[in-house]
Coordinates of C-alpha atoms in Angstrom, one line a residue:
Chain A
M10 CA -19.1 -36.5 -19.1
L11 CA -16.3 -39.0 -19.4
A12 CA -13.8 -36.5 -18.2
R13 CA -16.0 -35.8 -15.2
D14 CA -16.4 -39.4 -14.3
A15 CA -12.7 -40.0 -14.6
F16 CA -12.1 -37.0 -12.4
N17 CA -14.5 -38.3 -9.7
R18 CA -12.9 -41.7 -9.8
F19 CA -9.5 -40.1 -9.5
A20 CA -10.6 -37.9 -6.6
R21 CA -11.9 -40.9 -4.7
R22 CA -8.5 -42.5 -4.9
V23 CA -6.6 -39.4 -3.6
P24 CA -5.9 -39.6 0.1
T25 CA -6.9 -36.5 2.0
W26 CA -3.5 -36.3 3.8
I27 CA -2.0 -35.3 0.5
V28 CA -4.4 -32.3 0.3
Y29 CA -3.3 -31.3 3.9
V30 CA 0.3 -31.4 3.0
A31 CA 0.0 -29.7 -0.3
L32 CA -2.0 -26.9 1.1
A33 CA 0.2 -26.4 4.1
L34 CA 3.4 -26.1 2.2
P35 CA 3.0 -22.6 0.7
A36 CA 3.1 -21.0 4.2
P37 CA 6.7 -22.1 5.2
W38 CA 7.8 -21.4 1.6
F39 CA 6.6 -17.8 1.9
V40 CA 8.3 -17.4 5.3
Y41 CA 11.5 -18.7 3.7
L42 CA 11.1 -16.3 0.8
G43 CA 10.5 -13.4 3.2
A44 CA 13.6 -14.2 5.2
T45 CA 15.8 -14.5 2.2
G46 CA 14.6 -11.4 0.2
G47 CA 12.3 -13.3 -2.1
L48 CA 9.3 -11.2 -1.1
G49 CA 10.9 -7.8 -1.8
V50 CA 12.3 -5.1 0.4
E51 CA 9.2 -5.0 2.8
P52 CA 8.7 -8.7 3.5
I53 CA 6.4 -8.3 6.5
K54 CA 3.5 -6.7 4.5
A55 CA 4.1 -9.1 1.6
L56 CA 3.9 -12.2 3.9
E57 CA 0.8 -10.9 5.6
H58 CA -0.8 -10.3 2.2
E59 CA 0.2 -13.8 0.8
L60 CA -1.2 -15.6 3.9
G61 CA -4.4 -13.6 3.9
Q62 CA -4.9 -14.2 0.2
W63 CA -4.4 -18.0 0.7
A64 CA -7.0 -17.9 3.5
L65 CA -9.5 -16.2 1.2
W66 CA -8.8 -18.6 -1.7
L67 CA -9.4 -21.6 0.5
L68 CA -12.6 -20.1 2.0
I69 CA -13.8 -19.7 -1.5
A70 CA -12.7 -23.2 -2.6
G71 CA -14.6 -24.6 0.4
L72 CA -17.7 -22.8 -0.8
T73 CA -17.4 -24.2 -4.3
I74 CA -17.7 -27.8 -3.2
T75 CA -21.5 -27.9 -2.8
P76 CA -22.3 -26.0 -6.0
L77 CA -19.8 -28.2 -7.9
R78 CA -21.7 -31.3 -6.7
R79 CA -25.1 -29.9 -7.3
Y80 CA -24.6 -28.3 -10.7
A81 CA -21.7 -30.2 -12.2
S82 CA -21.9 -33.5 -10.5
I83 CA -18.2 -33.1 -9.5
N84 CA -17.7 -34.7 -6.1
V85 CA -14.8 -33.5 -4.0
L86 CA -16.8 -33.5 -0.7
K87 CA -14.2 -35.7 1.0
F88 CA -11.7 -32.8 0.8
R89 CA -13.9 -30.1 2.3
R90 CA -12.7 -30.6 5.9
A91 CA -9.1 -30.4 4.7
I92 CA -9.8 -27.2 2.8
G93 CA -11.7 -25.6 5.7
L94 CA -9.0 -26.5 8.3
M95 CA -6.2 -25.2 6.0
A96 CA -8.2 -22.0 5.5
F97 CA -8.2 -21.7 9.3
Y98 CA -4.4 -22.4 9.3
Y99 CA -3.8 -19.5 6.9
V100 CA -6.1 -17.1 8.8
T101 CA -4.2 -18.0 12.0
L102 CA -0.8 -17.4 10.4
H103 CA -2.0 -14.2 8.8
L104 CA -3.1 -13.0 12.3
L105 CA 0.1 -14.1 13.9
V106 CA 2.2 -12.2 11.3
W107 CA 0.1 -9.1 11.9
L108 CA 0.4 -9.4 15.7
V109 CA 4.1 -10.4 16.0
L110 CA 5.9 -9.0 13.0
D111 CA 3.7 -6.1 11.9
V112 CA 2.1 -4.2 14.8
Q113 CA 4.4 -5.5 17.5
V114 CA 3.1 -3.2 20.3
L115 CA 0.5 -5.0 22.5
S116 CA -1.4 -1.9 23.5
Q117 CA -1.7 -0.9 19.9
I118 CA -3.0 -4.3 18.8
W119 CA -6.0 -4.0 21.1
A120 CA -6.5 -0.4 20.1
D121 CA -6.5 -1.4 16.4
I122 CA -9.0 -4.2 17.0
V123 CA -11.4 -1.9 18.7
K124 CA -10.9 1.3 16.7
R125 CA -10.4 0.1 13.1
P126 CA -13.5 -1.5 11.5
Y127 CA -11.6 -3.6 9.0
I128 CA -9.5 -5.1 11.7
T129 CA -12.6 -5.7 13.9
I130 CA -14.2 -7.5 11.0
G131 CA -11.1 -9.6 10.3
M132 CA -11.0 -10.5 14.0
A133 CA -14.7 -11.4 14.0
A134 CA -14.1 -13.8 11.1
F135 CA -11.2 -15.4 13.0
V136 CA -13.3 -15.8 16.2
L137 CA -16.2 -17.3 14.2
M138 CA -13.8 -19.8 12.7
L139 CA -12.6 -21.1 16.1
P140 CA -15.7 -23.3 16.9
L141 CA -15.8 -24.4 13.2
A142 CA -12.1 -25.6 13.4
A143 CA -12.7 -27.2 16.8
T144 CA -15.6 -29.2 15.5
S145 CA -14.0 -30.3 12.3
N146 CA -13.7 -34.0 13.4
N147 CA -15.9 -37.1 13.2
W148 CA -16.6 -37.2 16.9
S149 CA -18.1 -33.7 16.8
I150 CA -20.3 -34.5 13.9
R151 CA -21.7 -37.5 15.7
K152 CA -22.0 -35.6 18.9
L153 CA -23.7 -32.5 17.5
G154 CA -25.9 -34.3 14.9
P155 CA -28.0 -31.9 12.9
R156 CA -26.7 -29.0 14.9
W157 CA -23.3 -29.5 13.3
R158 CA -24.7 -28.6 9.9
Q159 CA -26.3 -25.5 11.4
L160 CA -23.1 -24.5 13.1
H161 CA -21.0 -24.9 10.0
K162 CA -23.2 -22.5 8.1
A163 CA -21.2 -19.9 9.9
T164 CA -18.7 -20.4 7.1
Y165 CA -20.9 -18.2 4.9
A166 CA -20.5 -15.4 7.4
V167 CA -16.8 -16.0 7.6
A168 CA -16.4 -15.8 3.9
I169 CA -18.4 -12.5 3.7
L170 CA -16.4 -11.0 6.5
G171 CA -13.1 -12.1 5.0
A172 CA -13.9 -10.6 1.7
L173 CA -15.2 -7.5 3.3
H174 CA -12.0 -7.2 5.4
F175 CA -10.1 -7.2 2.0
V176 CA -12.4 -4.7 0.4
M177 CA -12.1 -2.3 3.4
L178 CA -8.3 -2.3 3.5
A179 CA -7.9 -1.2 -0.1
K180 CA -6.5 2.2 -0.7
G181 CA -8.4 3.9 -3.6
F182 CA -10.9 2.0 -5.9
L183 CA -9.4 -1.5 -6.5
L184 CA -11.0 -4.2 -8.5
E185 CA -9.3 -7.3 -7.0
P186 CA -11.0 -7.2 -3.5
L187 CA -14.3 -6.4 -5.2
F188 CA -13.9 -9.4 -7.5
Y189 CA -13.4 -11.7 -4.5
M190 CA -16.5 -10.2 -2.8
A191 CA -18.5 -10.8 -6.0
V192 CA -17.3 -14.5 -6.2
V193 CA -18.3 -15.1 -2.5
I194 CA -21.7 -13.5 -3.1
V195 CA -22.3 -15.6 -6.2
L196 CA -21.3 -18.8 -4.4
L197 CA -23.7 -18.1 -1.6
A198 CA -26.5 -17.1 -4.0
L199 CA -26.1 -20.4 -5.7
R200 CA -27.3 -22.0 -2.5
W201 CA -30.6 -20.2 -2.4
P202 CA -32.8 -21.4 -5.3
Q203 CA -32.7 -25.1 -4.3
R204 CA -33.7 -24.3 -0.7
R205 CA -36.7 -22.2 -2.0
R206 CA -37.7 -25.0 -4.3
K207 CA -37.6 -27.4 -1.4
T208 CA -39.8 -25.2 0.7
V209 CA -42.3 -24.9 -2.2
N210 CA -42.3 -28.7 -2.6
R211 CA -42.9 -29.1 1.1
E212 CA -45.7 -26.7 1.0
R213 CA -47.2 -28.6 -2.0
A214 CA -46.9 -31.8 -0.2
A215 CA -48.7 -30.4 2.8
Chain B
M20 CA 18.6 31.2 -2.8
S21 CA 19.3 32.8 0.5
R22 CA 18.2 30.3 3.2
R23 CA 20.1 27.0 2.7
W24 CA 19.1 23.9 4.6
T25 CA 21.3 21.7 6.7
N26 CA 20.6 18.3 8.3
D27 CA 20.4 17.9 12.1
L28 CA 20.5 14.2 12.5
S29 CA 23.0 12.2 14.5
R30 CA 24.7 8.9 14.0
A31 CA 22.1 7.4 16.3
D32 CA 19.8 7.2 13.3
A33 CA 22.4 5.1 11.4
T34 CA 21.5 1.9 9.5
P35 CA 23.5 -1.2 8.5
E36 CA 27.1 -0.8 7.5
H37 CA 26.7 -2.1 3.9
L38 CA 24.4 0.9 3.2
F39 CA 26.9 3.2 4.8
L40 CA 29.6 1.8 2.5
N41 CA 27.4 2.2 -0.5
R42 CA 27.3 5.9 0.4
R43 CA 31.0 6.2 0.4
Q44 CA 31.0 4.7 -3.1
L45 CA 28.3 7.2 -4.2
F46 CA 30.4 10.2 -3.3
G47 CA 33.3 8.7 -5.2
A48 CA 31.1 8.3 -8.2
L49 CA 29.6 11.8 -7.9
G50 CA 33.1 13.3 -7.6
A51 CA 34.2 11.5 -10.7
A52 CA 31.2 12.7 -12.6
G53 CA 32.0 16.3 -11.8
L54 CA 28.8 16.7 -9.7
G55 CA 30.8 16.7 -6.5
A56 CA 31.3 20.4 -6.6
A57 CA 27.9 21.1 -5.1
L58 CA 28.3 18.5 -2.4
P59 CA 31.0 19.1 0.2
M60 CA 29.2 21.5 2.6
G61 CA 25.8 19.9 2.6
A62 CA 27.2 16.4 2.3
R63 CA 29.0 16.6 5.5
A64 CA 25.9 17.6 7.4
Q65 CA 23.7 15.0 5.7
D66 CA 26.2 12.3 6.4
A67 CA 24.4 11.5 9.6
L68 CA 21.4 10.1 7.8
E69 CA 22.0 6.8 6.1
P70 CA 20.1 6.3 2.9
N71 CA 18.3 3.2 1.9
S72 CA 20.0 1.3 -1.0
F73 CA 19.3 2.3 -4.6
E74 CA 17.6 -1.1 -5.1
E75 CA 15.2 -0.5 -2.1
I76 CA 14.3 3.0 -3.2
T77 CA 13.6 1.9 -6.8
S78 CA 11.8 -1.4 -6.2
Y79 CA 9.1 -0.5 -3.7
N80 CA 7.0 2.3 -5.0
N81 CA 3.5 3.7 -5.0
Y82 CA 2.8 5.1 -8.4
Y83 CA -0.8 4.0 -9.2
E84 CA -0.6 5.2 -12.9
F85 CA 1.6 2.1 -13.3
G86 CA -0.4 -0.3 -11.1
T87 CA -1.4 -0.5 -7.4
G88 CA 1.1 -3.2 -6.3
K89 CA 4.4 -2.0 -4.8
T90 CA 6.4 -3.7 -7.5
D91 CA 4.1 -2.7 -10.4
P92 CA 5.9 0.6 -11.1
V93 CA 9.3 -0.9 -11.5
K94 CA 7.8 -3.5 -13.9
N95 CA 5.6 -1.1 -15.9
A96 CA 7.0 2.4 -15.7
H97 CA 9.7 1.9 -18.4
T98 CA 7.0 2.7 -21.0
L99 CA 6.9 6.4 -20.0
T100 CA 8.7 8.8 -22.4
T101 CA 10.5 11.3 -20.2
D102 CA 12.6 13.1 -22.9
P103 CA 11.7 15.5 -24.3
W104 CA 9.7 16.9 -21.3
A105 CA 8.1 20.2 -20.7
I106 CA 6.2 21.7 -17.8
T107 CA 3.3 24.0 -18.4
I108 CA 3.4 26.7 -15.8
G109 CA 0.4 29.0 -15.6
G110 CA -2.2 30.7 -13.5
L111 CA -1.2 33.6 -11.4
V112 CA 2.4 34.0 -12.7
E113 CA 4.2 36.7 -14.5
K114 CA 5.7 34.5 -17.2
P115 CA 3.3 31.7 -18.0
G116 CA 4.3 29.1 -20.7
D117 CA 5.8 25.8 -21.5
Y118 CA 9.2 25.3 -20.0
S119 CA 11.4 22.5 -21.3
M120 CA 13.2 20.4 -18.7
A121 CA 16.5 21.4 -20.3
D122 CA 15.7 25.0 -20.0
I123 CA 14.6 24.8 -16.3
V124 CA 17.5 22.7 -15.2
S125 CA 20.1 24.9 -16.9
Q126 CA 18.9 27.8 -14.7
M127 CA 18.8 25.9 -11.4
D128 CA 21.4 24.8 -8.9
I129 CA 21.1 21.0 -8.6
E130 CA 22.2 19.7 -5.2
E131 CA 21.9 16.6 -3.1
R132 CA 19.4 16.4 -0.2
V133 CA 19.3 13.3 2.0
Y134 CA 15.7 13.4 3.3
R135 CA 13.5 11.0 5.3
F136 CA 10.5 9.9 3.3
R137 CA 7.4 8.8 5.3
C138 CA 4.6 7.1 3.4
V139 CA 1.0 7.5 4.7
E140 CA 1.0 3.6 4.9
A141 CA 3.4 3.8 7.9
W142 CA 6.6 2.8 6.1
S143 CA 9.6 5.0 5.6
M144 CA 12.9 5.3 3.7
V145 CA 15.8 7.7 3.6
V146 CA 16.5 8.9 0.1
P147 CA 19.4 11.0 -1.3
W148 CA 17.5 13.1 -3.8
N149 CA 19.1 15.5 -6.4
G150 CA 17.2 18.6 -7.3
F151 CA 16.6 22.3 -6.8
E152 CA 14.4 24.3 -4.5
L153 CA 10.9 24.9 -5.8
A154 CA 11.2 28.5 -4.5
D155 CA 13.8 29.1 -7.2
L156 CA 11.6 27.9 -9.9
L157 CA 8.7 30.0 -8.6
E158 CA 11.0 33.0 -8.6
M159 CA 12.0 32.3 -12.2
V160 CA 8.4 32.4 -13.4
G161 CA 7.4 35.3 -11.1
V162 CA 4.5 34.7 -8.8
K163 CA 1.7 37.3 -8.8
P164 CA 0.8 38.7 -5.4
E165 CA -2.8 37.3 -5.5
A166 CA -1.5 33.7 -5.6
K167 CA -2.0 31.7 -2.5
Y168 CA -1.6 28.1 -3.6
V169 CA 0.3 26.0 -6.0
A170 CA -1.3 23.1 -7.9
F171 CA 0.6 20.3 -9.6
E172 CA -0.5 17.7 -12.1
T173 CA 1.0 14.4 -13.1
V174 CA 1.3 13.7 -16.8
Y175 CA -1.7 11.9 -18.2
R176 CA -0.8 9.4 -20.9
P177 CA -3.1 6.4 -21.1
D178 CA -0.9 4.8 -23.8
E179 CA 2.1 4.8 -21.6
M180 CA 0.5 4.4 -18.2
P181 CA -1.4 1.1 -17.9
G182 CA -2.8 2.0 -14.4
L183 CA -5.0 4.8 -16.0
R184 CA -7.3 2.1 -17.4
Y185 CA -8.7 1.6 -13.9
P186 CA -10.6 4.3 -12.0
V187 CA -8.6 3.9 -8.9
L188 CA -8.4 7.7 -8.6
D189 CA -9.8 10.6 -10.6
W190 CA -7.0 11.0 -13.1
P191 CA -4.8 12.9 -13.8
Y192 CA -3.3 12.9 -10.3
V193 CA -3.4 16.4 -8.7
E194 CA -1.6 17.7 -5.6
G195 CA -1.1 21.1 -4.1
L196 CA 0.6 23.2 -1.5
R197 CA 0.0 26.5 0.2
L198 CA 2.4 29.1 -1.3
D199 CA 4.4 29.4 1.9
E200 CA 4.9 25.6 2.0
A201 CA 5.9 25.6 -1.6
R202 CA 8.5 28.4 -1.0
H203 CA 10.0 26.7 2.1
P204 CA 13.6 25.9 1.5
L205 CA 13.0 22.2 2.3
T206 CA 10.6 21.9 -0.7
L207 CA 12.5 20.3 -3.5
M208 CA 11.9 19.6 -7.2
A209 CA 13.8 16.4 -7.6
T210 CA 15.4 15.4 -10.8
G211 CA 17.3 12.3 -9.7
L212 CA 18.5 10.2 -6.8
Y213 CA 21.8 8.8 -5.8
G214 CA 23.3 11.1 -8.4
K215 CA 21.5 9.4 -11.2
P216 CA 18.7 10.6 -13.4
M217 CA 15.3 10.0 -11.7
P218 CA 14.2 6.4 -12.3
N219 CA 10.8 6.2 -14.0
Q220 CA 9.1 4.4 -11.1
N221 CA 10.2 7.2 -8.8
G222 CA 8.6 9.9 -10.9
A223 CA 10.9 10.7 -13.8
P224 CA 11.9 13.1 -15.0
I225 CA 10.9 15.6 -12.3
R226 CA 8.9 15.3 -9.2
L227 CA 8.1 17.2 -6.0
I228 CA 9.6 16.3 -2.6
V229 CA 7.9 17.7 0.5
P230 CA 9.7 15.8 3.3
W231 CA 7.5 16.8 6.2
K232 CA 4.4 15.5 4.5
Y233 CA 3.2 12.0 3.7
G234 CA 4.7 10.7 0.5
F235 CA 1.6 11.1 -1.7
K236 CA 1.9 14.9 -1.4
S237 CA 5.2 14.6 -3.3
I238 CA 3.6 14.3 -6.8
K239 CA 5.5 12.5 -9.5
S240 CA 6.2 13.2 -13.2
I241 CA 5.0 16.8 -13.1
D242 CA 3.4 18.0 -16.3
R243 CA 1.7 21.2 -15.1
I244 CA 2.1 23.7 -12.3
T245 CA -0.7 26.3 -11.7
L246 CA -0.6 29.2 -9.2
T247 CA -4.1 29.9 -7.8
D248 CA -5.8 31.9 -5.2
K249 CA -7.9 28.9 -4.1
E250 CA -7.0 25.7 -2.4
P251 CA -6.7 23.2 -5.3
P252 CA -8.8 20.0 -5.1
T253 CA -6.2 17.2 -4.6
S254 CA -6.6 13.5 -5.8
W255 CA -6.5 11.6 -2.5
N256 CA -8.5 14.3 -0.7
K257 CA -11.2 14.0 -3.4
A258 CA -11.1 10.2 -3.2
N259 CA -11.4 10.0 0.6
P260 CA -11.4 13.3 2.5
R261 CA -11.8 11.6 5.8
E262 CA -8.6 9.7 5.4
Y263 CA -6.4 12.1 3.4
G264 CA -6.4 15.8 4.3
F265 CA -5.1 18.6 2.2
Y266 CA -2.2 19.2 4.5
S267 CA -1.2 15.6 5.3
N268 CA 1.7 16.7 7.5
V269 CA 3.4 13.7 9.1
N270 CA 1.9 13.7 12.6
P271 CA 2.2 10.8 15.0
E272 CA -0.8 12.2 17.0
V273 CA -3.3 12.1 14.2
D274 CA -4.1 8.5 13.2
H275 CA -5.1 7.5 9.7
P276 CA -8.7 6.2 10.3
R277 CA -7.5 2.7 9.4
W278 CA -4.1 2.6 11.2
S279 CA -2.0 4.3 13.7
Q280 CA 0.6 6.9 12.5
A281 CA 2.5 6.7 15.8
T282 CA 5.1 4.4 14.5
E283 CA 6.7 3.5 11.2
R284 CA 8.9 0.7 9.8
K285 CA 11.9 1.6 7.8
I286 CA 12.2 -0.3 4.5
G287 CA 15.0 -2.8 4.3
G288 CA 15.0 -4.2 7.8
G289 CA 13.8 -7.6 6.8
L290 CA 11.3 -9.9 8.4
F291 CA 12.1 -9.0 12.0
S292 CA 12.6 -5.2 11.8
R293 CA 11.3 -3.1 14.7
R294 CA 8.9 -0.2 14.4
E295 CA 10.3 3.2 15.2
P296 CA 8.4 6.1 16.6
T297 CA 7.2 8.6 14.0
L298 CA 8.4 12.2 14.5
M299 CA 6.3 15.2 14.2
F300 CA 6.7 16.8 10.8
N301 CA 8.8 13.7 10.0
G302 CA 11.5 15.3 12.1
Y303 CA 11.6 18.6 10.2
D304 CA 10.7 20.9 13.1
E305 CA 11.8 23.9 11.1
V306 CA 8.4 23.9 9.3
A307 CA 6.4 24.2 12.5
S308 CA 6.2 28.0 12.2
L309 CA 4.2 27.5 8.9
Y310 CA 1.3 26.1 11.0
E311 CA 1.4 28.4 14.0
G312 CA -2.1 29.0 15.3
M313 CA -3.6 26.2 13.2
D314 CA -5.4 23.2 14.7
L315 CA -3.4 20.3 13.0
K316 CA -6.1 17.8 14.1
A317 CA -8.7 19.7 12.1
N318 CA -6.3 20.6 9.3
F319 CA -4.8 17.2 9.0

């Protein structure tokens, strides 16, 4: 309990710009490693994978914030926008590496998006993130009102699609992508009971 | 050993100069080791194709018995005991039995073959393998006339192969060839690369190389060879028949369902390397006659 309170006090004092900077830094570091041989003899695939992995980690981190508050009274809500926007930053870089360094051929890029389901799904997740990233500011929250909350529930779909994208690109039966999918499903499932309870309460009240 | 194979590539396929220089050093080393005798004829013809560096070839591997990451095999494969080693050869052969590595190698002509290697994942390498023609081994054991296919099995040792703990594939790994493919002079049983014994992560002590097929057909660390009259069930085909056919010939016109096979990227080009067009049969047009009259889109 004491540790939790201390943590919450500490989190209140940490400025959010530190989170932005800290989360942004791995990307240039990976590019540097890739250019200097630190990512092995096939740096393009390695870079693509690292960036995609960070995007998924941050999507998952974003989804843990509400359950942490609800079930553990740990409050890091003030960092949620930073985490979400940095997830978008990694998804964008991941997409750029795929477009520019990996596939390279424009006609093939479009063919891949249309023909290959795991790429279609990855692209869908990216497109869904665009309005979320564009409205991750105070002005949009004021302007959209309750609709802002509804809109940002699209994060749930983005996380499922992101995890599914990873599951589908695995060759053979691999545990790692299935593990991420399971974590996403658990984090989303944690949101259900309370809503049901609320509905029940409302029905009782009526 | 009648039909010897020669390379037909030109300098246009050449890669950076430091690799080229490595190659000159290699020939020096081979000569000094007394292996040079087998080289001069073939070596001159194969000079046109510049191999990847030893480090590239041995640090980027698919060998799921040691993990599914590309660098897992180099980290984990040292645990495999490769000496003593024997191959059980059976099925439709005249002289079935357990053949020790030493026994086999003493009866074979080991030579160097610089081959393109094209992975199904759309990357490629050029590797100077050392080995002997599978045809010679088949001749040694005597193939019965009813035999139509050759099946191969990778060694199955859970104690030494950490990847076997996970059901990534139906272990042990199985691959197979039609008998005419197996007897083609390009088909090599490789015992080393760059004039050195085969590194464990590359399939020590002995593996198959079928250079006109995707890399997974070239099974590693062979423990068993069986001649049969039926097409053997193969590991990747069993795991996902829609994506990995029995033939798996390199074919730029037949995409993998999840990616195009029209282009490939050669390992070692760095962050800004360009894709190159993939060649039919990986450039080994001499095998085309094996598939005359076959629909290669249906038999992919």
